[in-house]
CSV table of C-alpha atoms in Angstrom, one decimal:
chain,number,residue,atom,x,y,z
B,1,MET,CA,-68.0,-130.1,72.2
B,2,ALA,CA,-65.7,-129.6,75.2
B,3,GLU,CA,-64.3,-126.5,73.2
B,4,ALA,CA,-67.8,-125.0,72.4
B,5,ILE,CA,-68.4,-125.6,76.3
B,6,GLN,CA,-65.5,-124.0,77.4
B,7,TRP,CA,-66.3,-121.0,75.1
B,8,TYR,CA,-69.7,-120.7,76.3
B,9,TRP,CA,-67.9,-120.6,80.1
B,10,ASN,CA,-65.3,-118.2,78.8
B,11,ASN,CA,-67.9,-115.6,77.6
B,12,ILE,CA,-70.7,-116.2,80.1
B,13,PHE,CA,-70.3,-112.6,81.2
B,14,ILE,CA,-71.0,-110.6,78.0
B,15,ILE,CA,-73.5,-113.6,76.8
B,16,GLY,CA,-75.5,-113.1,80.1
B,17,ILE,CA,-75.1,-109.0,79.3
B,18,ILE,CA,-76.2,-109.1,76.0
B,19,ALA,CA,-79.6,-111.7,77.0
B,20,ILE,CA,-80.5,-109.1,79.7
B,21,GLU,CA,-80.3,-105.9,78.0
B,22,SER,CA,-81.9,-106.8,75.3
B,23,SER,CA,-85.0,-108.2,77.9
B,24,LEU,CA,-85.2,-105.4,79.1
B,25,CYS,CA,-85.5,-103.1,76.1
B,26,LEU,CA,-88.2,-105.5,74.4
B,27,ALA,CA,-90.6,-102.8,74.2
B,28,ARG,CA,-88.3,-99.9,73.9
B,29,PRO,CA,-89.2,-97.9,70.3
B,30,ARG,CA,-86.1,-99.1,68.4
B,31,ARG,CA,-84.2,-97.0,65.5
B,32,ARG,CA,-83.3,-96.8,61.9
B,33,HIS,CA,-81.4,-100.6,61.4
B,34,ALA,CA,-82.2,-101.6,64.3
B,35,LEU,CA,-81.7,-105.4,64.1
B,36,LEU,CA,-78.8,-105.0,62.0
B,37,LYS,CA,-77.2,-102.6,64.0
B,38,TRP,CA,-78.2,-105.4,67.0
B,39,LEU,CA,-76.8,-107.7,65.0
B,40,GLY,CA,-73.6,-106.3,64.4
B,41,PHE,CA,-73.1,-105.1,67.7
B,42,THR,CA,-73.8,-108.4,69.1
B,43,GLY,CA,-71.3,-110.2,66.8
B,44,LEU,CA,-68.3,-107.2,67.8
B,45,LEU,CA,-69.3,-107.6,71.7
B,46,LEU,CA,-68.7,-111.9,71.2
B,47,ALA,CA,-65.5,-111.4,68.9
B,48,ALA,CA,-63.9,-109.1,71.6
B,49,SER,CA,-65.0,-111.5,74.6
B,50,ALA,CA,-63.2,-114.8,72.9
B,51,LEU,CA,-60.2,-112.5,72.1
B,52,LEU,CA,-59.6,-110.6,75.3
B,53,THR,CA,-60.9,-112.8,77.7
B,54,GLN,CA,-59.0,-115.3,79.3
B,55,SER,CA,-59.7,-119.0,80.8
B,56,TRP,CA,-59.2,-119.1,84.4
B,57,LYS,CA,-55.8,-119.9,85.3
B,58,TRP,CA,-55.1,-121.7,88.7
B,59,ASP,CA,-52.1,-122.1,91.2
B,60,GLY,CA,-53.5,-124.6,92.9
B,61,ASP,CA,-56.3,-123.6,94.3
B,62,LEU,CA,-56.3,-120.0,93.8
B,63,ILE,CA,-56.9,-118.2,90.2
B,64,GLN,CA,-53.7,-116.1,89.4
B,65,ARG,CA,-54.1,-112.9,90.5
B,66,GLU,CA,-52.9,-111.3,86.7
B,67,ASN,CA,-55.3,-113.5,84.9
B,68,LEU,CA,-58.5,-112.4,86.9
B,69,ILE,CA,-57.6,-108.9,87.4
B,70,VAL,CA,-57.2,-109.0,82.9
B,71,ASN,CA,-60.3,-110.5,83.3
B,72,THR,CA,-62.2,-108.3,85.4
B,73,PHE,CA,-60.8,-105.0,83.3
B,74,TRP,CA,-62.1,-106.5,79.8
B,75,ARG,CA,-65.6,-107.4,81.2
B,76,GLY,CA,-65.9,-103.5,82.5
B,77,ILE,CA,-65.3,-102.5,78.9
B,78,LEU,CA,-67.4,-104.9,77.2
B,79,ALA,CA,-70.1,-103.9,79.5
B,80,LEU,CA,-69.1,-100.5,78.8
B,81,PHE,CA,-69.2,-101.3,74.8
B,82,SER,CA,-72.7,-102.9,75.2
B,83,SER,CA,-74.5,-99.4,76.5
B,84,LEU,CA,-73.1,-98.3,73.3
B,85,GLN,CA,-74.9,-100.5,71.8
B,86,LEU,CA,-78.1,-100.2,73.0
B,87,TRP,CA,-77.7,-96.6,72.7
B,88,GLN,CA,-77.0,-96.6,69.3
B,89,CYS,CA,-80.0,-99.3,68.6
B,90,PHE,CA,-83.3,-97.9,70.6
B,91,GLU,CA,-84.4,-94.5,71.3
B,92,ILE,CA,-82.9,-94.4,74.5
B,93,ASP,CA,-80.0,-91.6,75.5
B,94,PHE,CA,-76.9,-92.4,76.5
B,95,TRP,CA,-77.2,-92.4,79.6
B,96,ASN,CA,-80.3,-93.9,80.2
B,97,ALA,CA,-78.3,-97.1,78.3
B,98,LEU,CA,-76.0,-97.1,80.9
B,99,PHE,CA,-78.0,-97.3,83.5
B,100,VAL,CA,-79.4,-100.5,81.0
B,101,SER,CA,-76.1,-102.2,81.2
B,102,GLN,CA,-75.6,-101.2,85.1
B,103,VAL,CA,-79.1,-103.6,85.6
B,104,SER,CA,-78.0,-105.9,83.5
B,105,ALA,CA,-74.1,-106.2,84.9
B,106,ALA,CA,-75.8,-106.8,88.6
B,107,CYS,CA,-78.7,-108.9,87.2
B,108,GLN,CA,-75.9,-111.4,85.7
B,109,THR,CA,-73.7,-111.6,88.0
B,110,ALA,CA,-76.4,-112.2,91.3
B,111,GLN,CA,-78.2,-114.9,88.4
B,112,PHE,CA,-74.6,-116.3,88.6
B,113,SER,CA,-74.3,-116.6,92.3
B,114,VAL,CA,-77.6,-118.2,92.1
B,115,TYR,CA,-76.5,-120.8,89.1
B,116,LYS,CA,-73.4,-121.7,91.2
B,117,ILE,CA,-75.4,-122.1,95.0
B,118,ILE,CA,-77.8,-124.0,93.3
B,119,GLU,CA,-75.5,-126.2,91.5
B,120,SER,CA,-73.4,-126.7,94.7
B,121,LEU,CA,-76.5,-127.7,96.7
B,122,LEU,CA,-78.0,-130.1,92.8
B,123,LEU,CA,-74.5,-131.5,92.3
B,124,GLY,CA,-73.4,-131.7,95.4
B,125,THR,CA,-70.0,-130.1,93.7
B,126,GLU,CA,-67.2,-128.1,96.2
B,127,THR,CA,-66.3,-126.6,92.7
B,128,GLN,CA,-65.7,-127.4,89.4
B,129,ARG,CA,-63.5,-125.4,87.3
B,130,SER,CA,-64.6,-127.1,83.7
B,131,PRO,CA,-68.9,-127.5,84.3
B,132,GLY,CA,-70.3,-129.8,81.6
B,133,LEU,CA,-73.7,-129.7,79.6
B,134,LEU,CA,-75.8,-129.9,83.0
B,135,SER,CA,-74.4,-126.7,84.7
B,136,ILE,CA,-74.7,-124.8,81.3
B,137,ALA,CA,-78.4,-126.0,81.3
B,138,ILE,CA,-79.1,-124.7,84.8
B,139,ASN,CA,-77.3,-121.3,84.4
B,140,LEU,CA,-79.4,-120.9,81.1
B,141,VAL,CA,-82.7,-121.5,83.3
B,142,ILE,CA,-81.7,-119.3,86.3
B,143,LEU,CA,-80.3,-116.7,82.9
B,144,ALA,CA,-84.3,-116.8,81.6
B,145,VAL,CA,-85.7,-116.2,84.6
B,146,ALA,CA,-83.7,-113.6,85.8
B,147,SER,CA,-84.6,-112.3,82.1
B,148,MET,CA,-88.1,-112.2,82.7
B,149,VAL,CA,-88.1,-110.6,86.3
B,150,VAL,CA,-85.8,-107.9,85.7
B,151,TYR,CA,-88.6,-107.1,82.3
B,152,ARG,CA,-91.3,-106.8,85.1
B,153,LEU,CA,-89.3,-104.9,86.9
B,154,PHE,CA,-87.4,-101.9,85.0
B,155,GLY,CA,-88.4,-102.6,81.4
B,156,ARG,CA,-92.0,-102.8,81.2
B,157,GLY,CA,-94.0,-99.4,79.6
B,158,ASN,CA,-91.8,-96.6,80.1
B,159,ARG,CA,-89.7,-96.9,82.8
B,160,LEU,CA,-86.6,-96.8,81.2
B,161,ALA,CA,-86.0,-93.6,79.4
B,162,PHE,CA,-86.1,-91.4,82.6
B,163,LYS,CA,-84.9,-87.7,82.2
B,164,ALA,CA,-80.7,-87.9,83.1
B,165,ASP,CA,-80.4,-84.8,85.2
B,166,ARG,CA,-77.1,-84.7,87.5
B,167,ARG,CA,-78.2,-86.0,89.9
B,168,ASN,CA,-79.1,-89.2,88.2
B,169,ARG,CA,-75.9,-88.9,86.8
B,170,TYR,CA,-74.4,-89.3,89.9
B,171,ILE,CA,-76.1,-92.5,90.8
B,172,ILE,CA,-75.7,-94.0,87.4
B,173,LEU,CA,-72.0,-93.5,87.8
B,174,MET,CA,-72.1,-95.0,91.7
B,175,ALA,CA,-73.4,-98.0,90.1
B,176,ALA,CA,-70.9,-98.7,87.8
B,177,LEU,CA,-68.6,-97.8,90.4
B,178,LEU,CA,-70.0,-100.3,93.1
B,179,ASN,CA,-70.2,-103.0,89.9
B,180,LEU,CA,-67.0,-103.0,89.6
B,181,SER,CA,-65.6,-102.8,93.0
B,182,GLU,CA,-67.5,-106.2,94.1
B,183,MET,CA,-65.6,-108.0,91.3
B,184,LEU,CA,-62.6,-106.4,92.5
B,185,ILE,CA,-63.4,-107.9,96.6
B,186,ASN,CA,-64.1,-111.1,94.7
B,187,GLY,CA,-61.2,-111.1,92.8
B,188,VAL,CA,-59.1,-110.3,95.9
B,189,LEU,CA,-60.7,-113.1,97.8
B,190,TYR,CA,-60.5,-115.7,94.7
B,191,THR,CA,-56.8,-114.6,94.5
B,192,THR,CA,-55.8,-115.1,98.1
B,193,ASP,CA,-58.1,-116.8,100.1
B,194,VAL,CA,-58.0,-120.8,99.8
B,195,ASN,CA,-61.2,-121.5,100.5
B,196,ALA,CA,-62.8,-119.1,98.5
B,197,ASN,CA,-63.3,-121.4,96.2
B,198,PHE,CA,-64.4,-124.5,98.3
B,199,GLY,CA,-67.4,-125.8,99.7
B,200,THR,CA,-69.1,-123.3,102.9
B,201,ALA,CA,-66.9,-120.4,102.3
B,202,MET,CA,-68.1,-120.0,98.0
B,203,LEU,CA,-71.6,-120.9,99.2
B,204,ALA,CA,-71.1,-117.8,101.8
B,205,MET,CA,-69.4,-115.8,98.8
B,206,ARG,CA,-72.2,-116.3,96.9
B,207,CYS,CA,-74.8,-115.6,99.1
B,208,TYR,CA,-72.8,-112.1,99.8
B,209,SER,CA,-72.5,-112.0,96.0
B,210,LEU,CA,-76.7,-112.5,95.7
B,211,LEU,CA,-77.5,-110.2,98.4
B,212,PHE,CA,-75.0,-107.2,97.5
B,213,ASN,CA,-76.2,-107.1,93.6
B,214,SER,CA,-79.9,-107.2,95.2
B,215,VAL,CA,-79.2,-104.5,97.0
B,216,MET,CA,-77.7,-102.5,94.2
B,217,LEU,CA,-81.1,-104.0,91.9
B,218,SER,CA,-83.6,-102.9,94.3
B,219,LEU,CA,-81.6,-99.1,94.6
B,220,LEU,CA,-81.3,-98.5,90.7
B,221,TYR,CA,-85.2,-99.8,90.5
B,222,ASN,CA,-85.9,-96.8,93.5
B,223,LEU,CA,-84.6,-95.0,91.3
B,224,ILE,CA,-87.3,-95.4,88.4
B,225,ILE,CA,-90.1,-94.9,90.9
B,226,ARG,CA,-89.0,-91.7,91.7
B,227,ARG,CA,-88.9,-90.5,88.3
B,228,ASN,CA,-92.4,-92.2,87.9
B,229,VAL,CA,-93.2,-90.0,91.2
B,230,GLU,CA,-91.7,-86.7,89.5
B,231,LYS,CA,-93.4,-87.4,86.3
B,232,GLU,CA,-96.8,-87.5,88.3
B,233,GLN,CA,-96.0,-84.4,90.2
B,234,ASP,CA,-95.5,-82.9,87.2
B,235,MET,CA,-98.9,-83.9,85.6
B,236,LEU,CA,-100.6,-83.1,88.5
B,237,GLN,CA,-98.5,-79.5,88.0
B,238,SER,CA,-100.0,-79.4,84.7
B,239,ILE,CA,-103.5,-80.3,85.3
B,240,MET,CA,-103.3,-77.4,88.1
B,241,ARG,CA,-101.9,-74.2,85.5
B,242,MET,CA,-105.0,-76.1,82.5
B,243,ARG,CA,-107.7,-75.7,85.4
B,244,GLU,CA,-106.4,-72.0,86.6
B,245,SER,CA,-106.7,-70.8,82.5
B,246,GLN,CA,-110.1,-72.8,81.9
B,247,TYR,CA,-111.2,-70.6,85.4
B,248,THR,CA,-110.2,-67.6,83.5
B,249,PHE,CA,-111.2,-68.4,80.3
B,250,SER,CA,-114.9,-69.5,81.6
B,251,ARG,CA,-114.6,-66.3,83.9
B,252,GLU,CA,-113.7,-64.1,80.8
B,253,LEU,CA,-116.6,-66.0,78.8
B,254,MET,CA,-119.6,-65.4,81.5
B,255,ASN,CA,-118.4,-61.5,81.6
B,256,ASN,CA,-118.7,-61.5,77.5
B,257,ILE,CA,-122.1,-63.4,78.1
B,258,ASN,CA,-123.6,-60.4,80.1
B,259,ILE,CA,-122.2,-57.9,78.1
B,260,LYS,CA,-123.8,-59.5,74.9
B,261,SER,CA,-127.2,-60.3,77.2
B,262,HIS,CA,-127.1,-57.1,78.1
B,263,ASP,CA,-127.0,-55.7,74.5
B,264,LEU,CA,-129.3,-58.0,73.3
B,265,LYS,CA,-131.5,-57.2,75.2
B,266,LYS,CA,-131.5,-52.8,74.5
B,267,GLN,CA,-131.9,-54.4,71.4
B,268,ILE,CA,-135.1,-56.0,71.8
B,269,ARG,CA,-136.3,-53.0,73.1
B,270,TYR,CA,-135.4,-50.9,70.6
B,271,LEU,CA,-137.2,-53.2,68.3
B,272,ARG,CA,-140.2,-52.8,69.9
B,273,GLU,CA,-140.6,-49.3,68.8
B,274,GLU,CA,-140.4,-50.9,64.9
B,275,HIS,CA,-137.5,-48.7,64.6
B,276,SER,CA,-136.8,-48.7,59.8
B,277,ASP,CA,-133.3,-50.5,60.6
B,278,ARG,CA,-135.2,-53.4,62.5
B,279,GLU,CA,-133.3,-56.0,59.8
B,280,LYS,CA,-130.2,-54.8,60.8
B,281,TYR,CA,-130.0,-55.3,64.5
B,282,LEU,CA,-132.0,-58.6,63.6
B,283,THR,CA,-128.9,-59.8,61.5
B,284,GLU,CA,-126.5,-58.3,64.6
B,285,MET,CA,-128.3,-60.2,67.0
B,286,GLU,CA,-128.4,-63.5,65.0
B,287,GLU,CA,-124.5,-63.2,64.9
B,288,ILE,CA,-124.3,-63.0,68.6
B,289,ILE,CA,-126.3,-65.9,69.1
B,290,ASN,CA,-124.3,-68.2,66.8
B,291,ALA,CA,-121.3,-67.2,68.0
B,292,TYR,CA,-122.5,-68.5,71.5
B,293,ASP,CA,-123.6,-71.1,69.7
B,294,ALA,CA,-120.2,-73.1,68.7
B,295,THR,CA,-120.4,-76.0,70.9
B,296,ILE,CA,-118.7,-79.1,68.8
B,297,HIS,CA,-119.6,-82.2,69.4
B,298,THR,CA,-117.5,-85.3,68.3
B,299,ASP,CA,-116.9,-88.8,69.4
B,300,ASN,CA,-114.4,-87.7,72.4
B,301,PRO,CA,-115.5,-86.2,75.2
B,302,ALA,CA,-112.1,-84.7,76.0
B,303,LEU,CA,-111.6,-83.5,72.2
B,304,SER,CA,-115.0,-81.3,72.3
B,305,ALA,CA,-114.5,-79.9,74.6
B,306,ILE,CA,-111.4,-78.6,74.3
B,307,LEU,CA,-112.2,-78.0,70.9
B,308,THR,CA,-115.3,-75.8,72.1
B,309,GLU,CA,-113.5,-74.1,74.3
B,310,LYS,CA,-110.6,-72.9,71.9
B,311,SER,CA,-113.3,-72.2,69.0
B,312,LEU,CA,-114.7,-68.9,71.2
B,313,LEU,CA,-111.4,-67.9,72.0
B,314,CYS,CA,-110.8,-68.2,68.1
B,315,MET,CA,-113.9,-66.1,67.8
B,316,GLU,CA,-113.1,-63.5,70.6
B,317,ASN,CA,-109.6,-62.6,68.5
B,318,GLN,CA,-111.3,-63.4,65.0
B,319,ILE,CA,-109.7,-66.1,64.0
B,320,PRO,CA,-111.7,-68.5,61.6
B,321,PHE,CA,-111.5,-72.1,63.2
B,322,THR,CA,-112.2,-75.4,61.2
B,323,PHE,CA,-112.0,-78.8,62.8
B,324,THR,CA,-112.1,-81.8,60.8
B,325,GLY,CA,-111.8,-85.2,61.8
B,326,GLN,CA,-113.5,-88.3,63.9
B,327,GLY,CA,-112.8,-88.2,68.0
B,328,ALA,CA,-113.2,-91.7,68.2
B,329,GLU,CA,-110.1,-92.5,67.1
B,330,LEU,CA,-108.1,-90.9,69.8
B,331,ASP,CA,-110.1,-93.4,72.2
B,332,PHE,CA,-106.9,-95.1,72.9
B,333,MET,CA,-105.6,-92.2,74.5
B,334,ARG,CA,-106.5,-90.8,78.2
B,335,GLY,CA,-109.1,-87.8,78.3
B,336,ILE,CA,-106.7,-86.1,80.0
B,337,ASP,CA,-103.9,-86.8,77.7
B,338,VAL,CA,-105.9,-86.1,74.7
B,339,TYR,CA,-107.2,-83.0,76.6
B,340,THR,CA,-103.6,-81.9,77.1
B,341,LEU,CA,-102.1,-82.6,73.6
B,342,ILE,CA,-104.3,-80.9,71.7
B,343,ALA,CA,-104.7,-78.1,73.9
B,344,ASN,CA,-100.9,-77.3,73.2
B,345,LEU,CA,-101.3,-78.0,69.8
B,346,LEU,CA,-104.3,-75.3,69.3
B,347,ASP,CA,-102.6,-73.2,72.0
B,348,ASN,CA,-99.6,-72.4,69.9
B,349,ALA,CA,-101.4,-72.5,66.6
B,350,ILE,CA,-103.8,-69.6,67.8
B,351,LYS,CA,-100.6,-67.9,69.0
B,352,TYR,CA,-98.3,-68.2,65.7
B,353,THR,CA,-101.3,-67.6,63.3
B,354,PRO,CA,-100.8,-64.3,61.3
B,355,LYS,CA,-103.8,-62.0,61.2
B,356,GLY,CA,-105.7,-63.2,58.7
B,357,GLY,CA,-105.1,-66.6,59.0
B,358,THR,CA,-107.0,-69.6,59.9
B,359,VAL,CA,-106.3,-72.2,62.6
B,360,SER,CA,-107.4,-75.8,61.3
B,361,ILE,CA,-107.3,-79.1,62.6
C-alpha cells in the first residue's frame, strides 16, 4: 500500500494532466482507433513518468536542487508529449492540442495548490512529505471538480477548434513559457528558503500559485472568446455578402419578369387579331409562365428559399435542375446554416456544370 501511495504522488502531475485533458476533449470528434491510441499513449506517459520522475529528496527542510530541476524538466517533456496524444487521438491540429495541454498544466497546478491549502486547513499539517490515503482522497475530489469546471469553460461545444494563426501561436507559446517559469520560480523558493515548505509561508506560496494559474487560465479563455467573436464577425460578413447577392439576383429577376410581362402583353394583343399561328404563341406563353412559377416547397423554409432561387438561376442559364429530398431532415440545423451550406453547394455545382449537364440535389 505504501508503495502504491508513493507511486501516486510521484506521478501526480501527469495523472492530473491526463484527467483534465481527457475531460476537455470529451466533446471533440475522435480519430480512427482513438481509444486504442489513447490507452497506448496513457500507458507510455505513466511508464515514462514512473521511470523519469524522482521522489522528492530533502536536505533537511529543503528540497534538493538537482532533484527539483530534473523533475521540472521531465514534467515539461511529459506535458509536451501529452499534446501529441491529443493530436493523434482527436480531430484537432497540433497547435490546438498544445493549447489544451497548456490549459491542463495550468489547471493541474491550480488544483494542486487548492489541495495543499485545503489539506493544511483540514488536517492541520504544516507539510507532508509522504501524504496518506486521506490526502489522496482530497486531491482526487479537487481534481474531479477542477476537470468539470475547466470542461464547462473550455471543452463544451466547438470551442477548442480555433484557428491557430501566427498571433494565436505566439499566445500558446507564451503560455507554455509562463507555465515553465512558474514551476522554476517555485523550485527556486523550495530549494533556497526553508520557510517555503512550512506553515503560513507555504500557504502564501500556494495562494500565489493559485492566483497566477487562475490568471493564466483567464488569458487562455479570452483567446477562446476572441476566436468566437471573430467567427461571429466572419458569419455576419458572410450574411452581408449573401444578402447583397440576393439583392442583385432579385433585381435581375424583376427586370426579367418586366421584360417577359411586356412580351406577354404584345403576344396577347397579337392573339386578339386571331392569327393562324395562335397555337405557337400560346405555347410560348405557357413556357414563360412555367418558368416563373418555379417555386419549390419543402418542409424547411430556408431550404425552400434557396432551392427556388437557384432553380430560377438554372432556368436562366438553361441548366436542368432537379431536387429529391426531405426538408424536415435538416431541422436540426439553423436556417442560416442550411441556407449557407446549400447555397455554397449549388453555386459550385452551377459554376462547374458542363454544357448540357444537369444540377441535381
